[in-house]
Short mmCIF file of N, CA, C and O in Angstrom, two decimals:
data_model
loop_
_atom_site.label_atom_id
_atom_site.label_comp_id
_atom_site.label_asym_id
_atom_site.label_seq_id
_atom_site.Cartn_x
_atom_site.Cartn_y
_atom_site.Cartn_z
N UNK A 1 0.82 -1.19 0.00
CA UNK A 1 0.00 0.00 0.00
C UNK A 1 0.87 1.26 0.00
O UNK A 1 0.49 2.27 -0.56
N UNK A 2 2.04 1.20 0.64
CA UNK A 2 2.93 2.36 0.66
C UNK A 2 3.27 2.83 -0.75
O UNK A 2 3.31 4.02 -1.01
N UNK A 3 3.52 1.89 -1.67
CA UNK A 3 3.91 2.27 -3.02
C UNK A 3 2.78 3.01 -3.74
O UNK A 3 3.04 3.86 -4.59
N UNK A 4 1.54 2.71 -3.40
CA UNK A 4 0.42 3.43 -4.00
C UNK A 4 0.24 4.82 -3.40
O UNK A 4 -0.02 5.79 -4.09
N UNK A 5 0.35 4.89 -2.07
CA UNK A 5 0.11 6.16 -1.38
C UNK A 5 1.32 7.07 -1.40
O UNK A 5 1.18 8.29 -1.32
N UNK A 6 2.52 6.48 -1.47
CA UNK A 6 3.76 7.25 -1.45
C UNK A 6 4.65 6.79 -2.60
O UNK A 6 5.71 6.18 -2.39
N UNK A 7 4.26 7.07 -3.85
CA UNK A 7 4.97 6.51 -5.00
C UNK A 7 6.40 7.01 -5.17
O UNK A 7 7.20 6.36 -5.83
N UNK A 8 6.76 8.12 -4.56
CA UNK A 8 8.11 8.66 -4.73
C UNK A 8 9.09 8.16 -3.68
O UNK A 8 10.26 8.57 -3.68
N UNK A 9 8.64 7.30 -2.78
CA UNK A 9 9.51 6.79 -1.72
C UNK A 9 9.64 5.28 -1.84
O UNK A 9 8.68 4.60 -2.19
N UNK A 10 10.83 4.75 -1.56
CA UNK A 10 10.99 3.29 -1.61
C UNK A 10 10.23 2.61 -0.48
O UNK A 10 9.94 3.23 0.55
N UNK A 11 9.92 1.34 -0.65
CA UNK A 11 9.27 0.58 0.41
C UNK A 11 10.13 0.59 1.66
O UNK A 11 11.35 0.57 1.60
N UNK A 12 9.49 0.64 2.80
CA UNK A 12 10.16 0.62 4.11
C UNK A 12 11.14 1.78 4.31
O UNK A 12 12.08 1.67 5.08
N UNK A 13 10.91 2.90 3.64
CA UNK A 13 11.83 4.03 3.77
C UNK A 13 11.91 4.52 5.22
O UNK A 13 12.99 4.86 5.70
N UNK A 14 10.79 4.54 5.94
CA UNK A 14 10.81 5.04 7.32
C UNK A 14 11.60 4.10 8.22
O UNK A 14 12.38 4.54 9.06
N UNK A 15 11.41 2.80 8.05
CA UNK A 15 12.15 1.84 8.87
C UNK A 15 13.65 1.90 8.58
O UNK A 15 14.46 1.78 9.49
N UNK A 16 14.00 2.08 7.31
CA UNK A 16 15.43 2.20 6.95
C UNK A 16 16.04 3.45 7.58
O UNK A 16 17.16 3.39 8.12
N UNK A 17 15.34 4.55 7.51
CA UNK A 17 15.85 5.78 8.14
C UNK A 17 15.94 5.63 9.65
O UNK A 17 16.89 6.08 10.28
N UNK A 18 14.94 4.99 10.24
CA UNK A 18 14.95 4.75 11.68
C UNK A 18 16.15 3.90 12.07
O UNK A 18 16.87 4.21 13.02
N UNK A 19 16.37 2.82 11.34
CA UNK A 19 17.50 1.92 11.62
C UNK A 19 18.83 2.68 11.54
O UNK A 19 19.66 2.59 12.43
N UNK A 20 19.02 3.44 10.48
CA UNK A 20 20.25 4.22 10.32
C UNK A 20 20.42 5.23 11.45
O UNK A 20 21.51 5.42 11.96
N UNK A 21 19.33 5.88 11.80
CA UNK A 21 19.36 6.88 12.88
C UNK A 21 19.76 6.22 14.20
O UNK A 21 20.61 6.72 14.93
N UNK A 22 19.13 5.09 14.51
CA UNK A 22 19.42 4.38 15.75
C UNK A 22 20.86 3.88 15.77
O UNK A 22 21.59 4.08 16.75
N UNK A 23 21.30 3.25 14.72
CA UNK A 23 22.67 2.73 14.65
C UNK A 23 23.68 3.86 14.84
O UNK A 23 24.70 3.68 15.51
N UNK A 24 23.38 5.02 14.30
CA UNK A 24 24.28 6.16 14.43
C UNK A 24 24.42 6.67 15.86
O UNK A 24 25.33 7.43 16.17
N UNK A 25 23.52 6.27 16.74
CA UNK A 25 23.54 6.73 18.13
C UNK A 25 23.94 5.64 19.12
O UNK A 25 24.09 5.91 20.30
N UNK A 26 24.08 4.42 18.64
CA UNK A 26 24.46 3.33 19.53
C UNK A 26 25.98 3.22 19.65
O UNK A 26 26.71 3.56 18.72
N UNK A 27 26.41 2.72 20.81
CA UNK A 27 27.83 2.47 21.06
C UNK A 27 28.00 0.99 21.36
O UNK A 27 27.08 0.35 21.89
N UNK A 28 29.17 0.43 21.09
CA UNK A 28 29.38 -1.01 21.30
C UNK A 28 29.16 -1.47 22.74
O UNK A 28 28.90 -2.65 22.97
N UNK A 29 29.23 -0.56 23.70
CA UNK A 29 29.05 -0.93 25.11
C UNK A 29 27.62 -0.70 25.61
O UNK A 29 27.34 -0.96 26.79
N UNK A 30 26.74 -0.24 24.76
CA UNK A 30 25.37 0.09 25.18
C UNK A 30 24.53 -1.15 25.49
O UNK A 30 24.67 -2.20 24.87
N UNK A 31 23.64 -0.95 26.46
CA UNK A 31 22.58 -1.91 26.76
C UNK A 31 21.30 -1.24 26.26
O UNK A 31 20.99 -0.12 26.65
N UNK A 32 20.58 -1.95 25.40
CA UNK A 32 19.48 -1.37 24.65
C UNK A 32 18.21 -2.20 24.87
O UNK A 32 18.27 -3.42 24.95
N UNK A 33 17.06 -1.52 24.93
CA UNK A 33 15.77 -2.18 25.05
C UNK A 33 14.91 -1.89 23.84
O UNK A 33 14.71 -0.73 23.46
N UNK A 34 14.41 -2.95 23.22
CA UNK A 34 13.45 -2.85 22.12
C UNK A 34 12.06 -3.01 22.73
O UNK A 34 11.65 -4.10 23.12
N UNK A 35 11.33 -1.89 22.83
CA UNK A 35 9.99 -1.88 23.42
C UNK A 35 8.99 -2.22 22.33
O UNK A 35 8.79 -1.46 21.39
N UNK A 36 8.35 -3.40 22.46
CA UNK A 36 7.46 -3.89 21.41
C UNK A 36 8.24 -4.68 20.38
O UNK A 36 8.02 -4.57 19.19
N UNK A 37 9.18 -5.50 20.85
CA UNK A 37 10.13 -6.19 19.97
C UNK A 37 9.49 -7.21 19.04
O UNK A 37 10.01 -7.47 17.96
N UNK A 38 8.39 -7.79 19.44
CA UNK A 38 7.73 -8.77 18.58
C UNK A 38 8.58 -10.01 18.34
O UNK A 38 9.50 -10.32 19.09
N UNK A 39 8.28 -10.69 17.25
CA UNK A 39 8.92 -11.97 16.93
C UNK A 39 10.30 -11.82 16.30
O UNK A 39 11.04 -12.79 16.20
N UNK A 40 10.64 -10.61 15.83
CA UNK A 40 11.95 -10.43 15.21
C UNK A 40 12.11 -11.18 13.91
O UNK A 40 13.11 -11.84 13.68
N UNK A 41 11.13 -11.07 13.05
CA UNK A 41 11.12 -11.87 11.82
C UNK A 41 11.90 -11.25 10.66
O UNK A 41 12.06 -11.90 9.64
N UNK A 42 12.38 -10.03 10.82
CA UNK A 42 13.13 -9.40 9.72
C UNK A 42 14.52 -8.99 10.20
O UNK A 42 14.71 -8.59 11.35
N UNK A 43 15.48 -9.07 9.31
CA UNK A 43 16.87 -8.77 9.65
C UNK A 43 17.09 -7.32 10.06
O UNK A 43 17.99 -7.02 10.83
N UNK A 44 16.27 -6.41 9.55
CA UNK A 44 16.50 -5.00 9.88
C UNK A 44 16.17 -4.67 11.32
O UNK A 44 16.44 -3.58 11.80
N UNK A 45 15.62 -5.64 12.07
CA UNK A 45 15.37 -5.42 13.50
C UNK A 45 16.50 -5.95 14.37
O UNK A 45 16.40 -5.93 15.59
N UNK A 46 17.57 -6.42 13.75
CA UNK A 46 18.70 -6.99 14.48
C UNK A 46 19.76 -5.91 14.74
O UNK A 46 20.41 -5.44 13.81
N UNK A 47 19.92 -5.54 16.01
CA UNK A 47 20.89 -4.52 16.40
C UNK A 47 22.00 -5.10 17.28
O UNK A 47 22.77 -4.36 17.86
N UNK A 48 22.10 -6.42 17.37
CA UNK A 48 23.07 -7.05 18.26
C UNK A 48 24.52 -6.69 17.93
O UNK A 48 25.33 -6.60 18.83
N UNK A 49 24.84 -6.46 16.69
CA UNK A 49 26.23 -6.13 16.34
C UNK A 49 26.56 -4.66 16.62
O UNK A 49 27.70 -4.25 16.43
N UNK A 50 25.58 -3.90 17.08
CA UNK A 50 25.78 -2.47 17.33
C UNK A 50 25.74 -2.10 18.81
O UNK A 50 25.93 -0.94 19.17
N UNK A 51 25.44 -3.07 19.67
CA UNK A 51 25.35 -2.82 21.11
C UNK A 51 25.81 -4.07 21.86
O UNK A 51 25.78 -5.19 21.31
N UNK A 52 26.23 -3.88 23.09
CA UNK A 52 26.69 -5.02 23.90
C UNK A 52 25.55 -5.97 24.22
O UNK A 52 25.72 -7.18 24.22
N UNK A 53 24.39 -5.39 24.53
CA UNK A 53 23.25 -6.22 24.93
C UNK A 53 21.96 -5.60 24.39
O UNK A 53 21.71 -4.42 24.58
N UNK A 54 21.16 -6.42 23.74
CA UNK A 54 19.86 -5.98 23.22
C UNK A 54 18.78 -6.85 23.87
O UNK A 54 18.77 -8.07 23.69
N UNK A 55 17.92 -6.20 24.64
CA UNK A 55 16.81 -6.88 25.29
C UNK A 55 15.52 -6.42 24.63
O UNK A 55 15.48 -5.36 24.01
N UNK A 56 14.47 -7.21 24.78
CA UNK A 56 13.19 -6.83 24.20
C UNK A 56 12.04 -7.21 25.09
O UNK A 56 12.11 -8.18 25.85
N UNK A 57 10.98 -6.41 25.00
CA UNK A 57 9.73 -6.69 25.72
C UNK A 57 8.56 -6.56 24.76
O UNK A 57 8.61 -5.78 23.81
N UNK A 58 7.52 -7.32 25.04
CA UNK A 58 6.31 -7.26 24.23
C UNK A 58 5.20 -8.00 24.98
O UNK A 58 5.49 -8.81 25.85
N UNK A 59 3.95 -7.74 24.62
CA UNK A 59 2.82 -8.48 25.18
C UNK A 59 2.65 -9.81 24.45
O UNK A 59 2.02 -10.73 24.97
N UNK A 60 3.19 -9.91 23.25
CA UNK A 60 3.07 -11.12 22.44
C UNK A 60 4.12 -12.14 22.86
O UNK A 60 5.32 -11.85 22.82
N UNK A 61 3.72 -13.35 23.25
CA UNK A 61 4.69 -14.37 23.64
C UNK A 61 5.71 -14.71 22.56
O UNK A 61 6.76 -15.27 22.85
N UNK A 62 5.44 -14.33 21.31
CA UNK A 62 6.40 -14.57 20.22
C UNK A 62 7.73 -13.88 20.49
O UNK A 62 8.76 -14.29 19.94
N UNK A 63 7.73 -12.85 21.33
CA UNK A 63 8.98 -12.16 21.65
C UNK A 63 9.99 -13.11 22.28
O UNK A 63 11.20 -12.93 22.12
N UNK A 64 9.52 -14.12 22.97
CA UNK A 64 10.40 -15.05 23.67
C UNK A 64 11.24 -15.89 22.70
O UNK A 64 12.27 -16.44 23.07
N UNK A 65 10.83 -15.94 21.43
CA UNK A 65 11.58 -16.67 20.40
C UNK A 65 12.32 -15.72 19.46
O UNK A 65 12.85 -16.15 18.44
N UNK A 66 12.36 -14.43 19.79
CA UNK A 66 13.01 -13.43 18.93
C UNK A 66 14.52 -13.66 18.93
O UNK A 66 15.20 -13.44 19.93
N UNK A 67 15.06 -14.10 17.80
CA UNK A 67 16.48 -14.44 17.68
C UNK A 67 17.38 -13.21 17.65
O UNK A 67 18.60 -13.35 17.74
N UNK A 68 16.81 -12.02 17.53
CA UNK A 68 17.61 -10.79 17.46
C UNK A 68 17.86 -10.18 18.84
O UNK A 68 18.43 -9.10 18.93
N UNK A 69 17.44 -10.87 19.88
CA UNK A 69 17.58 -10.35 21.23
C UNK A 69 18.49 -11.25 22.06
O UNK A 69 18.48 -12.46 21.90
N UNK A 70 19.25 -10.62 22.94
CA UNK A 70 20.01 -11.39 23.92
C UNK A 70 19.08 -11.91 25.02
O UNK A 70 19.33 -12.95 25.61
N UNK A 71 18.03 -11.14 25.30
CA UNK A 71 17.07 -11.53 26.33
C UNK A 71 15.71 -10.93 25.99
O UNK A 71 15.62 -9.78 25.54
N UNK A 72 14.66 -11.71 26.22
CA UNK A 72 13.29 -11.24 25.97
C UNK A 72 12.43 -11.49 27.20
O UNK A 72 12.59 -12.50 27.89
N UNK A 73 11.51 -10.55 27.44
CA UNK A 73 10.56 -10.69 28.55
C UNK A 73 9.19 -10.24 28.11
O UNK A 73 9.06 -9.38 27.23
N UNK A 74 8.18 -10.81 28.75
CA UNK A 74 6.79 -10.44 28.45
C UNK A 74 6.36 -9.24 29.30
O UNK A 74 6.72 -9.14 30.47
N UNK A 75 5.58 -8.38 28.69
CA UNK A 75 4.87 -7.33 29.42
C UNK A 75 3.55 -7.94 29.85
O UNK A 75 2.82 -8.50 29.03
N UNK A 76 3.24 -7.86 31.13
CA UNK A 76 2.06 -8.53 31.63
C UNK A 76 1.05 -7.56 32.25
O UNK A 76 1.43 -6.56 32.85
N UNK A 77 -0.22 -7.90 32.06
CA UNK A 77 -1.31 -7.12 32.62
C UNK A 77 -1.24 -7.21 34.15
O UNK A 77 -0.68 -8.16 34.68
N UNK A 78 -1.78 -6.28 34.89
CA UNK A 78 -2.61 -5.20 34.40
C UNK A 78 -1.84 -3.94 34.03
O UNK A 78 -2.35 -3.10 33.30
N UNK A 79 -0.62 -3.78 34.52
CA UNK A 79 0.06 -2.50 34.31
C UNK A 79 1.05 -2.49 33.14
O UNK A 79 1.47 -1.44 32.71
N UNK A 80 1.45 -3.65 32.65
CA UNK A 80 2.39 -3.76 31.54
C UNK A 80 3.70 -3.04 31.81
O UNK A 80 4.33 -2.50 30.92
N UNK A 81 4.11 -3.03 33.08
CA UNK A 81 5.37 -2.38 33.46
C UNK A 81 6.55 -3.15 32.87
O UNK A 81 6.53 -4.37 32.78
N UNK A 82 7.56 -2.43 32.46
CA UNK A 82 8.75 -3.06 31.90
C UNK A 82 9.48 -3.80 33.03
O UNK A 82 9.85 -3.19 34.03
N UNK A 83 9.69 -5.10 32.87
CA UNK A 83 10.24 -5.93 33.95
C UNK A 83 11.77 -5.87 34.07
O UNK A 83 12.45 -6.89 34.08
N UNK A 84 12.29 -4.67 34.14
CA UNK A 84 13.73 -4.44 34.37
C UNK A 84 13.88 -3.38 35.44
O UNK A 84 13.00 -2.52 35.62
N UNK A 85 15.00 -3.41 36.16
CA UNK A 85 15.23 -2.40 37.20
C UNK A 85 15.40 -1.00 36.63
O UNK A 85 15.71 -0.82 35.44
N UNK A 86 15.24 -0.03 37.50
CA UNK A 86 15.48 1.37 37.12
C UNK A 86 16.89 1.53 36.56
O UNK A 86 17.82 0.84 36.98
N UNK A 87 17.04 2.45 35.62
CA UNK A 87 18.35 2.87 35.09
C UNK A 87 19.15 1.70 34.53
O UNK A 87 20.36 1.60 34.76
N UNK A 88 18.52 0.83 33.77
CA UNK A 88 19.18 -0.34 33.19
C UNK A 88 19.76 -0.09 31.80
O UNK A 88 20.81 -0.63 31.46
N UNK A 89 19.09 0.75 30.99
CA UNK A 89 19.42 0.84 29.57
C UNK A 89 19.97 2.21 29.16
O UNK A 89 19.53 3.24 29.64
N UNK A 90 20.92 2.16 28.23
CA UNK A 90 21.47 3.39 27.63
C UNK A 90 20.50 3.96 26.60
O UNK A 90 20.46 5.16 26.38
N UNK A 91 19.75 3.08 25.97
CA UNK A 91 18.77 3.51 24.96
C UNK A 91 17.58 2.57 24.98
O UNK A 91 17.71 1.37 25.23
N UNK A 92 16.41 3.14 24.72
CA UNK A 92 15.18 2.39 24.52
C UNK A 92 14.64 2.84 23.17
O UNK A 92 14.61 4.03 22.88
N UNK A 93 14.24 1.88 22.35
CA UNK A 93 13.64 2.25 21.08
C UNK A 93 12.36 1.46 20.87
O UNK A 93 12.15 0.40 21.45
N UNK A 94 11.50 2.02 20.05
CA UNK A 94 10.20 1.41 19.79
C UNK A 94 9.82 1.69 18.34
O UNK A 94 9.86 2.83 17.89
N UNK A 95 9.46 0.63 17.64
CA UNK A 95 9.06 0.76 16.24
C UNK A 95 7.60 0.38 16.08
O UNK A 95 7.25 -0.79 16.19
N UNK A 96 6.77 1.36 15.86
CA UNK A 96 5.34 1.17 15.59
C UNK A 96 4.57 0.47 16.71
O UNK A 96 3.51 -0.09 16.47
N UNK A 97 5.06 0.51 17.93
CA UNK A 97 4.34 -0.13 19.04
C UNK A 97 3.45 0.86 19.79
O UNK A 97 2.37 0.49 20.24
N UNK A 98 3.88 2.09 19.93
CA UNK A 98 3.17 3.08 20.75
C UNK A 98 1.73 3.28 20.27
O UNK A 98 0.82 3.45 21.09
N UNK A 99 1.50 3.23 18.98
CA UNK A 99 0.15 3.46 18.44
C UNK A 99 -0.84 2.38 18.88
O UNK A 99 -2.05 2.59 18.82
N UNK A 100 -0.36 1.25 19.36
CA UNK A 100 -1.24 0.15 19.76
C UNK A 100 -1.48 0.08 21.26
O UNK A 100 -2.14 -0.84 21.74
N UNK A 101 -0.95 1.04 21.99
CA UNK A 101 -1.04 1.01 23.44
C UNK A 101 -2.18 1.90 23.92
O UNK A 101 -2.27 3.07 23.54
N UNK A 102 -3.03 1.33 24.73
CA UNK A 102 -4.19 2.06 25.23
C UNK A 102 -3.78 3.22 26.14
O UNK A 102 -4.42 4.27 26.15
N UNK A 103 -2.72 3.04 26.93
CA UNK A 103 -2.22 4.07 27.85
C UNK A 103 -0.77 4.43 27.50
O UNK A 103 0.16 4.04 28.20
N UNK A 104 -0.56 5.19 26.42
CA UNK A 104 0.82 5.47 25.99
C UNK A 104 1.63 6.27 26.99
O UNK A 104 2.84 6.07 27.10
N UNK A 105 1.00 7.15 27.76
CA UNK A 105 1.75 7.94 28.75
C UNK A 105 2.34 7.03 29.81
O UNK A 105 3.51 7.16 30.20
N UNK A 106 1.56 6.06 30.27
CA UNK A 106 2.05 5.09 31.25
C UNK A 106 3.20 4.28 30.67
O UNK A 106 4.22 4.04 31.34
N UNK A 107 3.08 3.86 29.43
CA UNK A 107 4.14 3.08 28.79
C UNK A 107 5.41 3.90 28.64
O UNK A 107 6.51 3.41 28.91
N UNK A 108 5.28 5.15 28.23
CA UNK A 108 6.46 6.00 28.08
C UNK A 108 7.09 6.32 29.43
O UNK A 108 8.32 6.44 29.52
N UNK A 109 6.30 6.42 30.47
CA UNK A 109 6.85 6.61 31.81
C UNK A 109 7.69 5.41 32.22
O UNK A 109 8.74 5.55 32.85
N UNK A 110 7.23 4.23 31.85
CA UNK A 110 7.97 3.01 32.17
C UNK A 110 9.29 2.96 31.40
O UNK A 110 10.31 2.53 31.94
N UNK A 111 9.28 3.43 30.15
CA UNK A 111 10.55 3.45 29.39
C UNK A 111 11.51 4.46 30.01
O UNK A 111 12.71 4.20 30.09
N UNK A 112 10.99 5.57 30.49
CA UNK A 112 11.84 6.57 31.14
C UNK A 112 12.48 6.00 32.40
O UNK A 112 13.65 6.24 32.69
N UNK A 113 11.71 5.22 33.15
CA UNK A 113 12.21 4.63 34.39
C UNK A 113 13.41 3.72 34.15
O UNK A 113 14.36 3.70 34.92
N UNK A 114 13.39 2.94 33.08
CA UNK A 114 14.48 1.98 32.84
C UNK A 114 15.68 2.59 32.12
O UNK A 114 16.71 1.94 31.98
N UNK A 115 15.54 3.83 31.66
CA UNK A 115 16.67 4.51 31.02
C UNK A 115 17.66 5.01 32.06
O UNK A 115 17.27 5.52 33.12
N UNK A 116 18.94 4.89 31.74
CA UNK A 116 19.98 5.48 32.58
C UNK A 116 19.90 6.99 32.46
O UNK A 116 19.40 7.51 31.44
N UNK A 117 20.39 7.74 33.44
CA UNK A 117 20.43 9.20 33.31
C UNK A 117 21.17 9.59 32.02
O UNK A 117 22.24 9.06 31.72
N UNK A 118 20.56 10.46 31.25
CA UNK A 118 21.14 10.86 29.96
C UNK A 118 20.86 9.88 28.84
O UNK A 118 21.33 10.06 27.72
N UNK A 119 20.10 8.81 29.14
CA UNK A 119 19.77 7.82 28.13
C UNK A 119 18.85 8.39 27.06
O UNK A 119 18.28 9.47 27.20
N UNK A 120 18.68 7.62 26.00
CA UNK A 120 17.94 8.09 24.83
C UNK A 120 16.74 7.19 24.55
O UNK A 120 16.87 5.97 24.58
N UNK A 121 15.60 7.81 24.25
CA UNK A 121 14.44 7.09 23.74
C UNK A 121 14.27 7.51 22.29
O UNK A 121 14.24 8.71 21.97
N UNK A 122 14.16 6.53 21.41
CA UNK A 122 13.93 6.79 19.99
C UNK A 122 12.71 5.99 19.57
O UNK A 122 12.69 4.77 19.70
N UNK A 123 11.69 6.69 19.09
CA UNK A 123 10.46 6.02 18.70
C UNK A 123 10.10 6.29 17.26
O UNK A 123 10.33 7.38 16.75
N UNK A 124 9.55 5.29 16.63
CA UNK A 124 9.01 5.42 15.28
C UNK A 124 7.55 5.03 15.35
O UNK A 124 7.19 3.95 15.81
N UNK A 125 6.70 5.94 14.94
CA UNK A 125 5.27 5.66 14.91
C UNK A 125 4.66 6.46 13.77
O UNK A 125 5.31 7.33 13.20
N UNK A 126 3.46 6.14 13.45
CA UNK A 126 2.77 6.84 12.37
C UNK A 126 2.08 8.09 12.93
O UNK A 126 1.88 8.21 14.13
N UNK A 127 1.72 8.99 12.04
CA UNK A 127 0.96 10.15 12.49
C UNK A 127 -0.52 9.78 12.57
O UNK A 127 -0.94 8.72 12.12
N UNK A 128 -1.30 10.65 13.14
CA UNK A 128 -2.71 10.35 13.44
C UNK A 128 -3.55 10.05 12.21
O UNK A 128 -4.56 9.37 12.31
N UNK A 129 -3.13 10.51 11.04
CA UNK A 129 -3.95 10.33 9.85
C UNK A 129 -3.33 9.38 8.84
O UNK A 129 -3.83 9.24 7.73
N UNK A 130 -2.26 8.70 9.22
CA UNK A 130 -1.65 7.69 8.35
C UNK A 130 -2.58 6.48 8.32
O UNK A 130 -3.23 6.16 9.31
N UNK A 131 -2.62 5.78 7.20
CA UNK A 131 -3.56 4.66 7.09
C UNK A 131 -3.30 3.57 8.13
O UNK A 131 -4.23 2.93 8.60
N UNK A 132 -2.06 3.36 8.53
CA UNK A 132 -1.77 2.35 9.55
C UNK A 132 -2.41 2.74 10.88
O UNK A 132 -3.01 1.92 11.56
N UNK A 133 -2.31 4.01 11.25
CA UNK A 133 -2.90 4.48 12.50
C UNK A 133 -4.42 4.36 12.45
O UNK A 133 -5.05 3.92 13.42
N UNK A 134 -5.01 4.75 11.35
CA UNK A 134 -6.46 4.67 11.23
C UNK A 134 -6.95 3.22 11.34
O UNK A 134 -7.92 2.93 12.03
N UNK A 135 -6.25 2.29 10.68
CA UNK A 135 -6.64 0.90 10.75
C UNK A 135 -6.35 0.26 12.10
O UNK A 135 -7.05 -0.66 12.52
N UNK A 136 -5.32 0.75 12.80
CA UNK A 136 -4.96 0.14 14.08
C UNK A 136 -5.97 0.43 15.19
O UNK A 136 -5.89 -0.16 16.26
N UNK A 137 -6.91 1.29 14.92
CA UNK A 137 -7.96 1.54 15.91
C UNK A 137 -8.93 0.37 16.02
O UNK A 137 -9.75 0.32 16.92
N UNK A 138 -8.81 -0.56 15.10
CA UNK A 138 -9.73 -1.69 15.04
C UNK A 138 -9.01 -3.03 15.08
O UNK A 138 -9.38 -3.94 14.37
N UNK A 139 -7.98 -3.18 15.94
CA UNK A 139 -7.27 -4.46 15.96
C UNK A 139 -8.08 -5.53 16.71
O UNK A 139 -8.89 -5.19 17.58
N UNK A 140 -7.83 -6.78 16.39
CA UNK A 140 -8.52 -7.84 17.12
C UNK A 140 -8.01 -7.96 18.55
O UNK A 140 -8.69 -8.46 19.41
N UNK A 141 -6.80 -7.47 18.82
CA UNK A 141 -6.24 -7.54 20.17
C UNK A 141 -5.58 -6.20 20.47
O UNK A 141 -4.80 -5.68 19.68
N UNK A 142 -5.89 -5.64 21.59
CA UNK A 142 -5.21 -4.42 22.02
C UNK A 142 -4.85 -4.59 23.47
O UNK A 142 -5.32 -5.48 24.15
N UNK A 143 -3.99 -3.71 23.96
CA UNK A 143 -3.57 -3.79 25.36
C UNK A 143 -3.44 -2.42 25.94
O UNK A 143 -3.50 -1.45 25.27
#
């Protein structure tokens, strides 16, 4: 659908820019959290060669089989708090997960809690009128 709506841009242009942006800010000694890591089915979600440790969290149990993570944990109801101690990560990133969260402020507060002082949050999400955002209001599962 992107090629029809955005004919002048290559497929996955936003994800490619996001990946390049994130890689440009990572250091080999960083501990990084992928918020909404999912199953890790595509190579462009693999950041292990750019950081010392890449952890991931998600509500989907498929995250536990994500081969692009050193460690994966489930986010569990009712609060979906990130199950890591305060000040654990140098960077937290999220790709298209925030739009699916019923309480995004609570989720972002949790990401702030696990960031080290001076740490970085980098998020990629759609705008309010992008077709993905409009369609995501009607998912079969939300949290």
